[in-house]
Coordinates of C-alpha atoms and ligand atoms in Angstrom, one line a residue:
M1 CA -10.9 -4.9 -111.2
Q2 CA -13.5 -7.0 -113.3
A3 CA -17.0 -6.7 -112.0
V4 CA -18.7 -10.0 -110.7
N5 CA -21.2 -10.7 -113.6
P6 CA -24.6 -11.7 -112.1
K7 CA -25.4 -13.9 -115.0
Q8 CA -22.4 -16.1 -114.2
F9 CA -23.1 -16.3 -110.6
P10 CA -26.9 -16.5 -110.3
K11 CA -26.6 -18.1 -106.9
L12 CA -24.1 -15.7 -105.5
L13 CA -26.8 -12.8 -106.5
I14 CA -29.4 -14.5 -104.5
Y15 CA -26.8 -14.7 -101.8
M16 CA -25.9 -11.2 -102.1
N17 CA -29.4 -10.1 -102.0
N18 CA -30.1 -11.8 -98.8
K19 CA -27.0 -10.6 -97.0
P20 CA -25.2 -7.6 -98.9
E21 CA -23.1 -6.7 -96.0
E22 CA -21.7 -10.1 -95.4
S23 CA -20.9 -11.0 -99.1
L24 CA -18.5 -8.6 -100.5
S25 CA -15.1 -7.5 -99.5
E26 CA -15.6 -3.8 -99.6
E27 CA -13.3 -1.5 -97.7
K28 CA -16.3 0.1 -95.6
R29 CA -18.0 -3.4 -95.4
S30 CA -20.0 -3.5 -92.0
L31 CA -19.1 -6.0 -89.3
N32 CA -20.1 -9.6 -90.0
F33 CA -22.1 -11.2 -87.1
I34 CA -18.8 -12.8 -85.7
E35 CA -17.0 -9.4 -85.7
A36 CA -20.0 -7.8 -83.9
I37 CA -20.0 -10.4 -81.2
I38 CA -16.1 -10.1 -80.7
E39 CA -16.4 -6.3 -80.7
E40 CA -19.0 -6.3 -78.1
D41 CA -17.1 -8.7 -76.0
L42 CA -14.1 -6.5 -76.3
Q43 CA -16.1 -3.4 -75.1
N44 CA -17.4 -5.6 -72.1
N45 CA -13.9 -6.4 -71.3
K46 CA -14.9 -10.0 -71.4
N47 CA -12.1 -12.6 -70.8
E48 CA -9.6 -9.5 -70.1
S49 CA -10.5 -8.3 -73.6
R50 CA -8.5 -11.3 -75.4
V51 CA -9.3 -12.8 -78.6
H52 CA -8.1 -16.1 -79.0
T53 CA -9.4 -18.5 -81.7
R54 CA -8.3 -22.0 -83.0
F55 CA -8.6 -24.3 -86.1
P56 CA -9.2 -27.8 -84.9
P57 CA -9.0 -30.1 -87.7
E58 CA -9.1 -33.9 -87.2
P59 CA -6.2 -35.5 -88.9
N60 CA -8.1 -38.0 -90.8
G61 CA -7.7 -36.6 -94.2
Y62 CA -6.4 -33.7 -96.3
L63 CA -7.9 -30.2 -95.7
H64 CA -10.4 -28.8 -98.5
I65 CA -11.5 -25.5 -99.6
G66 CA -14.3 -25.7 -97.0
H67 CA -11.5 -25.8 -94.2
A68 CA -9.7 -23.1 -96.1
K69 CA -12.7 -20.8 -95.3
S70 CA -12.6 -21.7 -91.5
I71 CA -8.8 -21.2 -91.4
C72 CA -9.2 -17.8 -93.2
L73 CA -12.0 -17.0 -90.6
N74 CA -10.2 -18.0 -87.4
F75 CA -6.8 -16.6 -88.2
G76 CA -8.4 -13.6 -89.8
M77 CA -10.1 -12.7 -86.7
A78 CA -7.2 -13.1 -84.6
E79 CA -5.1 -11.0 -87.0
K80 CA -7.6 -8.2 -87.0
Y81 CA -8.2 -7.9 -83.2
N82 CA -4.6 -8.5 -82.5
G83 CA -5.2 -11.9 -81.0
K84 CA -4.1 -15.5 -81.3
C85 CA -5.1 -18.4 -83.2
N86 CA -4.1 -21.9 -82.4
L87 CA -3.9 -24.9 -84.5
R88 CA -5.1 -27.8 -82.6
F89 CA -5.5 -31.5 -83.9
D90 CA -8.7 -33.0 -82.8
D91 CA -7.3 -36.4 -82.6
T92 CA -9.7 -38.4 -80.3
N93 CA -10.4 -41.2 -83.1
P94 CA -7.1 -43.2 -83.4
E95 CA -8.4 -45.6 -85.9
K96 CA -8.8 -42.7 -88.6
E97 CA -5.9 -40.5 -88.0
E98 CA -2.4 -40.5 -89.3
T99 CA 0.8 -38.5 -89.1
E100 CA 0.7 -38.1 -92.9
Y101 CA -2.5 -35.9 -92.5
V102 CA -1.2 -34.0 -89.5
D103 CA 1.9 -33.0 -91.8
S104 CA -0.3 -32.1 -94.7
I105 CA -2.7 -29.8 -92.7
M106 CA 0.6 -27.8 -91.2
E107 CA 1.7 -27.3 -94.8
D108 CA -1.5 -26.3 -96.0
V109 CA -2.2 -23.7 -93.2
Q110 CA 1.3 -22.3 -93.7
W111 CA 1.0 -22.2 -97.5
L112 CA -2.4 -20.1 -97.2
G113 CA -0.2 -17.6 -95.3
F114 CA -1.2 -18.1 -91.6
Q115 CA 1.0 -19.1 -88.7
W116 CA -0.5 -20.5 -85.5
D117 CA 0.5 -19.3 -82.1
K118 CA 3.4 -21.4 -80.7
E119 CA 3.7 -25.1 -81.1
P120 CA 0.6 -27.0 -82.8
Y121 CA -1.8 -28.4 -80.0
Y122 CA -3.3 -31.9 -79.9
A123 CA -6.4 -32.8 -78.1
S124 CA -4.3 -35.8 -77.1
D125 CA -2.2 -33.6 -75.0
Y126 CA -5.2 -33.3 -72.6
F127 CA -6.1 -37.0 -72.3
D128 CA -5.0 -37.0 -68.7
Q129 CA -6.9 -33.9 -67.6
L130 CA -9.9 -35.1 -69.6
Y131 CA -9.8 -38.3 -67.7
E132 CA -9.5 -36.6 -64.4
W133 CA -12.5 -34.4 -65.4
A134 CA -14.4 -37.5 -66.2
K135 CA -13.6 -39.0 -62.7
L136 CA -14.9 -35.5 -61.4
L137 CA -18.3 -35.9 -62.9
I138 CA -18.5 -39.5 -61.6
R139 CA -17.8 -38.2 -58.0
K140 CA -20.3 -35.5 -58.4
G141 CA -23.0 -38.1 -59.4
L142 CA -23.1 -36.8 -63.0
A143 CA -21.7 -39.5 -65.0
Y144 CA -22.2 -43.4 -65.0
V145 CA -20.7 -46.6 -66.7
D146 CA -23.3 -48.1 -68.9
D147 CA -22.9 -51.8 -69.7
Q148 CA -25.3 -51.7 -72.7
S149 CA -24.3 -51.8 -76.4
Q150 CA -24.2 -48.7 -78.3
E151 CA -27.1 -50.0 -80.4
L152 CA -29.2 -50.2 -77.5
I153 CA -28.2 -47.0 -76.2
S154 CA -29.2 -45.2 -79.4
Q155 CA -32.5 -47.1 -79.7
Q156 CA -33.4 -45.8 -76.1
K157 CA -32.4 -42.3 -77.1
G158 CA -36.0 -41.6 -78.1
T159 CA -36.9 -38.9 -80.7
P160 CA -37.1 -35.1 -80.4
T161 CA -40.8 -35.4 -79.6
R162 CA -40.5 -38.7 -77.5
P163 CA -38.3 -38.7 -74.4
G164 CA -35.6 -41.2 -74.0
I165 CA -35.6 -44.4 -72.0
P166 CA -33.2 -44.4 -68.9
S167 CA -30.4 -46.9 -68.8
P168 CA -31.0 -49.5 -66.1
F169 CA -27.2 -48.5 -65.1
R170 CA -28.2 -45.0 -64.4
L171 CA -28.3 -45.5 -60.9
R172 CA -25.1 -47.4 -60.3
S173 CA -23.4 -46.2 -57.1
I174 CA -20.3 -43.5 -57.3
E175 CA -18.0 -46.4 -56.1
E176 CA -19.1 -48.8 -58.7
N177 CA -18.7 -46.3 -61.5
M178 CA -15.1 -45.2 -60.3
D179 CA -14.1 -48.9 -60.2
L180 CA -15.6 -49.8 -63.6
F181 CA -14.3 -46.6 -65.2
E182 CA -10.8 -47.3 -64.1
R183 CA -10.9 -50.8 -65.3
M184 CA -12.2 -49.4 -68.5
K185 CA -8.9 -47.5 -68.6
N186 CA -6.7 -50.2 -67.6
G187 CA -7.9 -52.4 -70.7
E188 CA -10.0 -55.1 -68.6
F189 CA -12.8 -55.0 -71.2
P190 CA -13.2 -55.5 -75.0
N191 CA -14.1 -52.8 -77.4
G192 CA -17.9 -51.8 -76.9
A193 CA -18.2 -53.4 -73.5
R194 CA -19.1 -50.6 -71.7
V195 CA -19.2 -46.7 -72.0
L196 CA -19.0 -43.8 -69.7
R197 CA -22.1 -41.4 -70.0
A198 CA -23.0 -38.0 -68.5
K199 CA -26.1 -38.3 -66.4
I200 CA -28.2 -35.3 -67.5
D201 CA -31.8 -35.4 -68.7
M202 CA -33.2 -38.4 -70.9
T203 CA -36.3 -36.1 -71.5
S204 CA -34.5 -33.0 -72.8
P205 CA -36.0 -31.7 -76.0
N206 CA -32.2 -31.6 -77.1
M207 CA -31.2 -35.0 -78.1
H208 CA -27.5 -34.3 -77.2
M209 CA -28.5 -33.7 -73.6
R210 CA -29.7 -37.1 -73.1
D211 CA -27.0 -38.6 -71.4
P212 CA -24.5 -38.4 -74.1
V213 CA -21.5 -40.9 -74.3
L214 CA -18.3 -39.5 -72.7
Y215 CA -15.8 -42.2 -73.2
R216 CA -15.6 -45.4 -75.2
I217 CA -13.3 -48.5 -75.0
L218 CA -10.9 -48.8 -78.0
H219 CA -8.0 -51.1 -78.2
A220 CA -6.3 -49.0 -80.8
E221 CA -2.9 -47.6 -81.3
H222 CA -2.9 -43.8 -81.3
H223 CA -0.5 -41.9 -83.5
R224 CA 0.8 -40.0 -80.6
T225 CA 0.2 -41.7 -77.4
G226 CA 0.9 -45.1 -78.9
N227 CA -0.9 -48.0 -76.7
T228 CA -1.2 -46.0 -73.6
W229 CA -5.0 -45.4 -73.7
K230 CA -7.6 -48.0 -73.9
I231 CA -10.4 -45.6 -73.7
Y232 CA -11.0 -42.4 -75.7
P233 CA -12.9 -39.4 -75.2
M234 CA -15.8 -38.4 -77.6
Y235 CA -15.6 -35.3 -79.5
D236 CA -18.1 -33.3 -77.2
F237 CA -16.4 -34.3 -74.1
A238 CA -12.9 -33.1 -75.6
H239 CA -13.8 -30.1 -77.7
G240 CA -15.0 -27.4 -75.2
Q241 CA -12.4 -28.5 -72.3
S242 CA -9.9 -28.1 -75.0
D243 CA -10.8 -24.9 -75.8
Y244 CA -10.7 -24.0 -72.2
L245 CA -7.3 -25.3 -71.4
E246 CA -5.9 -23.2 -74.2
G247 CA -7.4 -20.2 -73.1
I248 CA -9.6 -19.8 -76.4
T249 CA -12.2 -17.1 -76.3
H250 CA -14.3 -17.5 -79.5
S251 CA -14.7 -21.2 -80.5
L252 CA -15.9 -20.7 -84.3
C253 CA -17.5 -23.7 -85.6
T254 CA -20.0 -24.9 -88.4
L255 CA -23.7 -24.8 -88.2
E256 CA -24.2 -28.6 -87.4
F257 CA -22.6 -27.9 -84.0
E258 CA -25.3 -25.2 -82.7
V259 CA -27.3 -28.1 -81.0
H260 CA -24.1 -29.3 -79.2
R261 CA -23.5 -25.8 -77.7
P262 CA -25.6 -26.5 -74.5
L263 CA -23.7 -29.5 -73.8
Y264 CA -20.5 -27.5 -74.5
D265 CA -21.5 -25.1 -71.9
W266 CA -22.9 -27.9 -69.7
F267 CA -19.5 -29.6 -69.3
L268 CA -17.6 -26.4 -68.6
D269 CA -20.3 -25.3 -65.9
Q270 CA -19.8 -28.6 -64.0
L271 CA -16.1 -28.8 -64.5
I272 CA -14.6 -25.3 -63.8
D273 CA -15.2 -22.5 -61.4
T274 CA -13.4 -19.4 -63.3
T275 CA -15.2 -16.7 -64.8
Y276 CA -13.1 -17.1 -68.1
R277 CA -15.2 -19.0 -70.5
P278 CA -14.7 -19.9 -74.1
R279 CA -17.7 -19.3 -76.2
Q280 CA -19.0 -21.4 -79.2
I281 CA -20.2 -19.4 -82.3
E282 CA -21.4 -21.2 -85.2
F283 CA -21.4 -20.0 -88.9
A284 CA -22.6 -21.5 -92.0
R285 CA -20.2 -24.1 -93.6
L286 CA -19.1 -23.7 -97.2
N287 CA -20.9 -25.7 -99.8
L288 CA -19.5 -25.5 -103.6
S289 CA -21.7 -26.2 -106.6
Y290 CA -20.1 -29.3 -108.8
T291 CA -18.0 -30.1 -105.4
V292 CA -18.1 -32.8 -103.2
M293 CA -16.5 -31.8 -99.7
S294 CA -17.2 -34.6 -97.4
K295 CA -13.8 -36.0 -96.2
R296 CA -15.1 -39.5 -96.2
K297 CA -16.1 -39.2 -100.0
L298 CA -12.9 -37.7 -101.0
L299 CA -11.0 -40.3 -99.3
E300 CA -13.0 -42.8 -101.2
L301 CA -12.1 -41.0 -104.5
V302 CA -8.3 -41.4 -103.4
K303 CA -8.5 -45.0 -102.5
T304 CA -10.5 -46.2 -105.6
N305 CA -8.0 -44.5 -107.8
I306 CA -10.6 -42.3 -109.3
V307 CA -8.4 -39.4 -108.8
N308 CA -4.7 -39.7 -108.6
G309 CA -4.1 -39.0 -104.8
W310 CA -5.1 -36.1 -102.2
D311 CA -3.2 -33.6 -104.6
D312 CA -5.0 -34.6 -107.8
P313 CA -5.7 -31.2 -109.2
R314 CA -9.2 -31.9 -109.7
M315 CA -9.7 -32.3 -106.0
P316 CA -11.3 -29.6 -103.9
T317 CA -8.4 -30.2 -101.5
I318 CA -6.0 -27.2 -100.6
A319 CA -3.1 -29.6 -102.0
G320 CA -5.1 -30.2 -105.3
L321 CA -5.7 -26.6 -105.5
R322 CA -1.9 -25.5 -105.2
R323 CA -0.9 -28.3 -107.6
R324 CA -3.7 -26.9 -110.0
G325 CA -2.0 -23.5 -109.8
Y326 CA -4.3 -21.8 -107.4
T327 CA -2.6 -19.2 -105.3
P328 CA -3.0 -18.5 -101.6
A329 CA -3.9 -14.9 -102.6
S330 CA -6.9 -16.2 -104.8
I331 CA -8.2 -18.5 -102.0
R332 CA -8.1 -15.7 -99.2
A333 CA -9.8 -13.4 -101.7
F334 CA -12.5 -16.0 -102.4
A335 CA -12.8 -16.6 -98.5
D336 CA -13.3 -12.7 -98.0
R337 CA -15.5 -12.4 -101.0
I338 CA -18.0 -15.1 -99.6
G339 CA -18.0 -13.8 -96.2
V340 CA -19.6 -15.6 -93.3
A341 CA -23.4 -16.3 -92.8
K342 CA -25.5 -17.7 -90.3
R343 CA -27.7 -19.8 -92.8
D344 CA -26.5 -22.5 -95.1
N345 CA -26.0 -21.5 -98.8
V346 CA -24.1 -22.9 -101.8
I347 CA -21.7 -20.8 -103.5
D348 CA -21.1 -21.1 -107.2
V349 CA -17.7 -22.8 -108.0
G350 CA -17.5 -20.3 -110.9
L351 CA -16.5 -17.6 -108.1
L352 CA -13.9 -19.5 -106.9
E353 CA -12.4 -20.0 -110.6
F354 CA -13.2 -16.1 -110.9
S355 CA -10.8 -15.3 -107.9
V356 CA -7.9 -17.3 -109.3
R357 CA -8.3 -15.8 -112.8
E358 CA -8.4 -12.4 -111.4
D359 CA -5.3 -13.2 -109.3
L360 CA -3.2 -14.7 -112.2
N361 CA -4.3 -12.0 -114.4
K362 CA -2.3 -9.8 -112.4
T363 CA 0.6 -11.7 -111.6
S364 CA 1.3 -14.3 -114.1
P365 CA 3.5 -13.7 -117.3
R366 CA 2.1 -14.1 -120.8
V367 CA 3.7 -16.8 -123.0
M368 CA 2.9 -18.7 -126.2
A369 CA 2.1 -22.4 -126.1
V370 CA 0.7 -24.3 -128.9
L371 CA -1.3 -27.2 -127.6
D372 CA -2.6 -29.1 -130.9
P373 CA 0.2 -27.8 -133.4
V374 CA 0.2 -27.7 -137.2
K375 CA 3.2 -26.8 -139.2
L376 CA 3.1 -23.3 -140.9
I377 CA 5.9 -22.4 -143.3
I378 CA 6.7 -18.8 -144.4
S379 CA 7.8 -19.5 -147.9
N380 CA 9.2 -16.0 -148.6
Y381 CA 11.1 -16.0 -145.0
P382 CA 14.9 -16.4 -145.5
E383 CA 16.1 -20.0 -145.2
G384 CA 17.9 -20.5 -141.7
Q385 CA 17.1 -17.2 -140.5
I386 CA 16.0 -16.8 -136.8
E387 CA 15.1 -13.5 -135.5
D388 CA 14.6 -12.4 -131.8
L389 CA 11.3 -10.6 -131.3
E390 CA 10.6 -8.6 -128.1
L391 CA 7.1 -9.6 -126.5
V392 CA 5.8 -8.0 -123.2
N393 CA 5.8 -10.2 -120.4
N394 CA 2.4 -8.8 -118.9
P395 CA 0.4 -6.0 -120.2
E396 CA -1.1 -6.0 -116.8
D397 CA 2.1 -5.5 -114.8
L398 CA 4.5 -3.5 -116.8
D399 CA 7.3 -4.0 -114.2
S400 CA 7.4 -7.5 -115.5
G401 CA 9.4 -6.4 -118.6
I402 CA 9.9 -8.0 -122.0
R403 CA 11.4 -11.1 -123.2
M404 CA 12.8 -12.3 -126.4
V405 CA 11.0 -14.7 -128.5
P406 CA 12.6 -16.5 -131.5
F407 CA 10.9 -16.3 -134.9
G408 CA 11.7 -18.2 -138.2
K409 CA 10.4 -19.7 -141.3
E410 CA 8.9 -22.6 -139.8
L411 CA 6.4 -22.2 -137.0
Y412 CA 3.6 -24.0 -135.2
I413 CA -0.1 -22.7 -134.9
E414 CA -3.1 -24.3 -133.3
R415 CA -4.8 -26.7 -135.7
D416 CA -8.2 -24.9 -135.0
D417 CA -6.9 -21.5 -136.0
F418 CA -6.9 -22.6 -139.5
M419 CA -9.9 -23.7 -141.6
V420 CA -9.9 -24.8 -145.2
D421 CA -13.6 -23.4 -145.8
P422 CA -14.2 -21.0 -143.2
P423 CA -17.5 -19.1 -142.6
N424 CA -17.2 -15.5 -143.2
K425 CA -17.1 -14.3 -139.7
Y426 CA -14.1 -16.6 -139.2
F427 CA -11.2 -14.3 -138.5
R428 CA -8.4 -16.7 -138.1
L429 CA -6.3 -18.5 -140.9
A430 CA -7.7 -19.7 -144.2
P431 CA -6.6 -20.1 -147.5
G432 CA -6.3 -16.5 -149.2
R433 CA -6.7 -14.8 -145.8
E434 CA -4.4 -12.8 -143.7
V435 CA -3.8 -12.7 -139.8
R436 CA -1.3 -11.3 -137.6
L437 CA 1.2 -13.4 -135.8
K438 CA 1.3 -12.1 -132.1
G439 CA 4.1 -9.8 -131.7
A440 CA 5.4 -10.6 -135.2
Y441 CA 4.1 -10.0 -139.0
V442 CA 1.0 -10.3 -140.9
I443 CA 0.9 -13.3 -143.0
K444 CA -1.1 -14.5 -145.8
C445 CA -2.1 -18.0 -146.6
E446 CA -1.1 -19.0 -149.9
S447 CA -1.8 -23.0 -149.9
F448 CA -2.0 -26.0 -147.7
E449 CA -1.0 -29.7 -147.9
L450 CA -3.2 -32.6 -146.5
D451 CA -2.0 -35.9 -145.3
S452 CA -3.3 -39.5 -146.0
N453 CA -6.2 -38.9 -143.4
N454 CA -7.1 -35.7 -145.0
L455 CA -5.7 -33.7 -142.0
V456 CA -3.9 -30.5 -142.7
K457 CA -0.4 -31.2 -142.6
T458 CA 1.3 -28.1 -143.6
I459 CA 0.3 -24.4 -144.2
Y460 CA 2.1 -22.2 -146.4
C461 CA 2.2 -18.7 -146.1
T462 CA 4.0 -15.3 -147.1
Y463 CA 4.8 -12.3 -144.8
D464 CA 5.6 -8.7 -145.4
V465 CA 8.5 -7.6 -143.6
E466 CA 7.0 -4.0 -143.4
T467 CA 4.4 -5.2 -141.0
K468 CA 6.7 -5.9 -138.1
S469 CA 4.7 -5.5 -134.9
G470 CA 4.9 -2.1 -133.7
T471 CA 8.1 -0.9 -135.7
G472 CA 7.0 -1.8 -139.3
S473 CA 6.0 0.8 -141.8
K474 CA 2.6 -0.9 -142.5
Q475 CA 0.3 -1.7 -139.6
P476 CA -2.8 -2.9 -141.5
K477 CA -5.8 -3.4 -139.7
I478 CA -6.3 -7.1 -139.2
K479 CA -9.1 -8.7 -137.1
G480 CA -7.4 -12.0 -136.1
T481 CA -4.2 -12.2 -133.9
L482 CA -2.8 -15.8 -133.6
H483 CA -0.4 -17.2 -131.1
W484 CA 2.7 -19.3 -132.4
V485 CA 5.9 -20.9 -131.7
E486 CA 8.9 -21.1 -133.7
A487 CA 9.5 -24.8 -134.8
S488 CA 13.4 -25.4 -134.4
N489 CA 13.6 -23.8 -130.8
A490 CA 10.3 -25.0 -129.6
I491 CA 10.4 -27.4 -126.5
D492 CA 7.9 -30.2 -126.2
A493 CA 5.7 -30.5 -123.4
E494 CA 2.8 -32.3 -121.9
V495 CA -0.2 -30.4 -121.1
R496 CA -3.1 -31.6 -118.7
L497 CA -6.3 -30.0 -119.1
Y498 CA -8.4 -30.3 -116.1
D499 CA -12.0 -29.6 -115.9
R500 CA -14.7 -30.2 -113.1
L501 CA -14.5 -33.4 -111.7
F502 CA -18.5 -33.7 -111.3
M503 CA -21.1 -32.6 -114.0
D504 CA -23.9 -32.4 -111.5
E505 CA -24.3 -29.2 -109.7
D506 CA -24.9 -31.1 -106.5
P507 CA -23.2 -34.3 -106.6
S508 CA -23.9 -35.4 -103.1
G509 CA -27.6 -34.4 -103.1
H510 CA -29.0 -37.6 -104.7
K511 CA -30.3 -39.9 -102.1
D512 CA -30.1 -43.1 -104.5
Q513 CA -27.0 -42.4 -106.3
D514 CA -23.4 -42.3 -105.3
V515 CA -21.3 -39.3 -106.3
I516 CA -19.4 -41.5 -108.6
A517 CA -22.5 -41.6 -110.7
F518 CA -22.1 -38.0 -111.6
L519 CA -18.3 -37.8 -112.4
N520 CA -17.4 -36.0 -115.4
P521 CA -15.7 -38.3 -118.0
E522 CA -13.7 -35.4 -119.4
S523 CA -12.3 -34.1 -116.4
L524 CA -8.9 -34.7 -117.4
K525 CA -7.5 -34.6 -121.1
V526 CA -3.7 -35.3 -121.5
L527 CA -2.3 -33.6 -124.5
N528 CA 1.3 -34.7 -125.5
G529 CA 3.6 -33.1 -128.1
C530 CA 2.5 -29.4 -127.3
K531 CA 4.9 -26.9 -128.5
L532 CA 6.1 -24.2 -126.2
E533 CA 8.5 -21.1 -126.6
P534 CA 12.0 -22.0 -125.4
M535 CA 12.2 -19.9 -122.4
L536 CA 9.5 -22.5 -120.8
A537 CA 12.4 -25.1 -120.5
K538 CA 13.6 -23.4 -117.3
A539 CA 10.2 -22.9 -115.7
E540 CA 10.2 -24.3 -112.0
I541 CA 7.8 -26.4 -110.5
G542 CA 4.6 -24.4 -109.1
Q543 CA 5.2 -21.4 -111.7
Q544 CA 2.4 -20.2 -113.2
F545 CA 1.8 -18.5 -116.7
Q546 CA -0.9 -17.3 -119.0
F547 CA -0.7 -19.3 -122.2
Q548 CA -2.0 -16.5 -124.3
R549 CA -5.7 -17.2 -125.7
L550 CA -5.9 -20.5 -123.8
G551 CA -5.8 -19.9 -120.2
Y552 CA -3.6 -20.0 -117.0
F553 CA -1.2 -23.0 -116.6
S554 CA 1.0 -24.1 -113.8
V555 CA 4.1 -26.4 -113.8
D556 CA 3.5 -29.9 -112.5
K557 CA 5.8 -31.9 -110.2
D558 CA 5.9 -34.6 -112.7
S559 CA 7.8 -32.3 -115.0
L560 CA 11.1 -33.5 -116.4
K561 CA 14.2 -31.3 -117.3
N562 CA 13.5 -29.6 -120.7
N563 CA 10.3 -31.5 -120.9
P564 CA 7.8 -29.8 -118.5
V565 CA 4.3 -30.9 -117.8
F566 CA 1.7 -27.9 -117.2
N567 CA -1.6 -28.1 -115.4
R568 CA -4.4 -26.1 -116.7
T569 CA -5.5 -24.0 -113.8
V570 CA -8.3 -22.4 -115.4
S571 CA -9.3 -21.3 -118.9
L572 CA -9.5 -17.5 -119.7
K573 CA -13.2 -17.1 -119.6
D574 CA -15.9 -19.0 -117.9
N575 CA -17.1 -21.3 -120.8
W576 CA -18.6 -23.9 -118.6
T577 CA -22.4 -22.7 -118.9
K578 CA -21.8 -22.0 -122.7
T579 CA -20.6 -25.6 -123.4
K580 CA -22.0 -27.9 -120.7
G581 CA -24.7 -26.3 -118.5
Q582 CA -28.2 -25.6 -119.0
Ligands
LIG1 P1 -15.5 -34.8 -90.7 O1 -16.5 -35.1 -91.6 O2 -14.1 -35.5 -90.7 O3 -15.8 -34.3 -89.2 P2 -15.0 -31.9 -91.1 O4 -15.1 -31.4 -92.5 O5 -16.0 -31.5 -90.0 O6 -14.9 -33.5 -91.3 P3 -12.7 -31.2 -89.4 O7 -11.3 -31.9 -89.4 O8 -13.4 -31.7 -88.1 O9 -13.5 -31.7 -90.6 O10 -12.9 -29.6 -89.5 C1 -12.0 -28.8 -89.0 C2 -12.7 -27.4 -89.0 O11 -13.0 -26.9 -90.2 C3 -14.0 -27.6 -88.2 O12 -14.2 -26.3 -87.4 C4 -15.1 -27.5 -89.2 O13 -16.2 -26.9 -88.7 C5 -14.3 -26.7 -90.2 N1 -14.9 -27.0 -91.6 C6 -15.1 -28.3 -92.0 N2 -15.8 -28.3 -93.1 C7 -16.0 -27.0 -93.5 C8 -16.7 -26.3 -94.5 N3 -17.2 -27.0 -95.5 N4 -16.8 -25.0 -94.5 C9 -16.5 -24.4 -93.3 N5 -15.8 -25.0 -92.3 C10 -15.7 -26.2 -92.3
LIG2 MG1 -15.5 -32.5 -87.8

């Protein structure tokens, strides 16, 4: 395995120094803080020693790499402790939710290699029960209908150091509250006319305890319950109780919910009387450099056609990463490497790229592809002769075998592998110089021809039949080895070179400027007329290859028969810092 180069990942190094035990996947890694909590609960026989987690996405967009971290954590804990993990759609916000998102989320979780317990669950399955619980709070004198606008209610909330102002409707009678809440449910009032609030403490130092809103009126069609409901529960009122109804033991969520935890516990304390309790535990969300992770901003990129859909290979969505050529194993390895922390941090996107490079290096066959072709003619090679050469598919995986690659008089090589007037240390092809053609012969450049624009049109070489790779009697030491493709058998392909979508390390971190200001104008370069070795005509969508000397490439869904489209997943080395950064 390649070691992580600290110079490449300065942030990671800082992170590792802070929390060495939580950052690297070593066999003898000590427990992360969540595992420590779970193991303590198991020892104390809490909740009959069950471990049951859940992944609770809101179906209002496609999942991204941040969600992948949460998925790996939730499903990973269930796997490790022989427990279960539910998939639960948190669908309490009908205006933004769609079944397209539900389907994509299920596909992405399974693609990552995880399977939820039983059927997927939906918060909307619990709307009846939540409604009953809301009435129970009213009957206990712990909830009231407030006729004020949301705006006024927020103004009255106060600040962490200044207590809130109690609503004039706070002392409404239980009967009146029951009556109004039922009429809210029946659709008698327009959107925004009233809300149901918990009656907790308007002076609490925790703003979330200052009579939070439980229900709002919303005349909107829900993707599952249709027009049945005119009121919808707020996230806080739905989440903990949904956990409870599903028997969740450890409810893992991101740090911003830490301040919601007292409310999570308060609802359960008021509503249930079992000793079984789900427990909310917060961990730091994944932030990646050069990456935007907010679903709202990703949706904007899609809607304004800055990218070509949610699965554009430049998107940090799981669908985008998949189309780009990322493997599930590489994403899981990445999640494992970054670990879980209790404090926010930023991970270098180079670490994600490192993970896919490492995985594809082991698994992807090597092939030859010329992206910017120039013709090369071997003058002393017999006219019309084609010979099949044996090339190794993957030196990292000898079981992957060999393949036959045609060789002949007319070839293509990369335009930038030839220079008319090269500097001394240029080890590629130039007039009078020799190079080895990968898996074939040593050739010497004798002359070249320019076109009317003074660009090299044809390179003329000679070869020595005795220098045949491996078997020839002459094996001179030659510094440069070039990849090539035989011209008459080559297939044409489109190759899409993807780069980072944003040029700024923290595109969302500028108060006065939208992320759009930091788009990388060179995030996509489309190359047409690339020449590939013929076996790639049979490549299937999603298949991955290493184009030798160039990088890892994956077959795109836009491919046509015998005319594939390839996406560059990642270059062979991290050349971002060299060319663009610092
Ligand atoms: P929204 O802005 O729509 O609330 P969200 O990113 O929080 O977006 P959810 O669908 O609510 O999206 O997230 C589902 C789960 O994934 C939650 O438990 C959430 O905490 C977790 N999650 C979301 N973003 C990240 C992230 N960057 N890193 C780790 N976990 C995340
Ligand atoms: Mg959320």
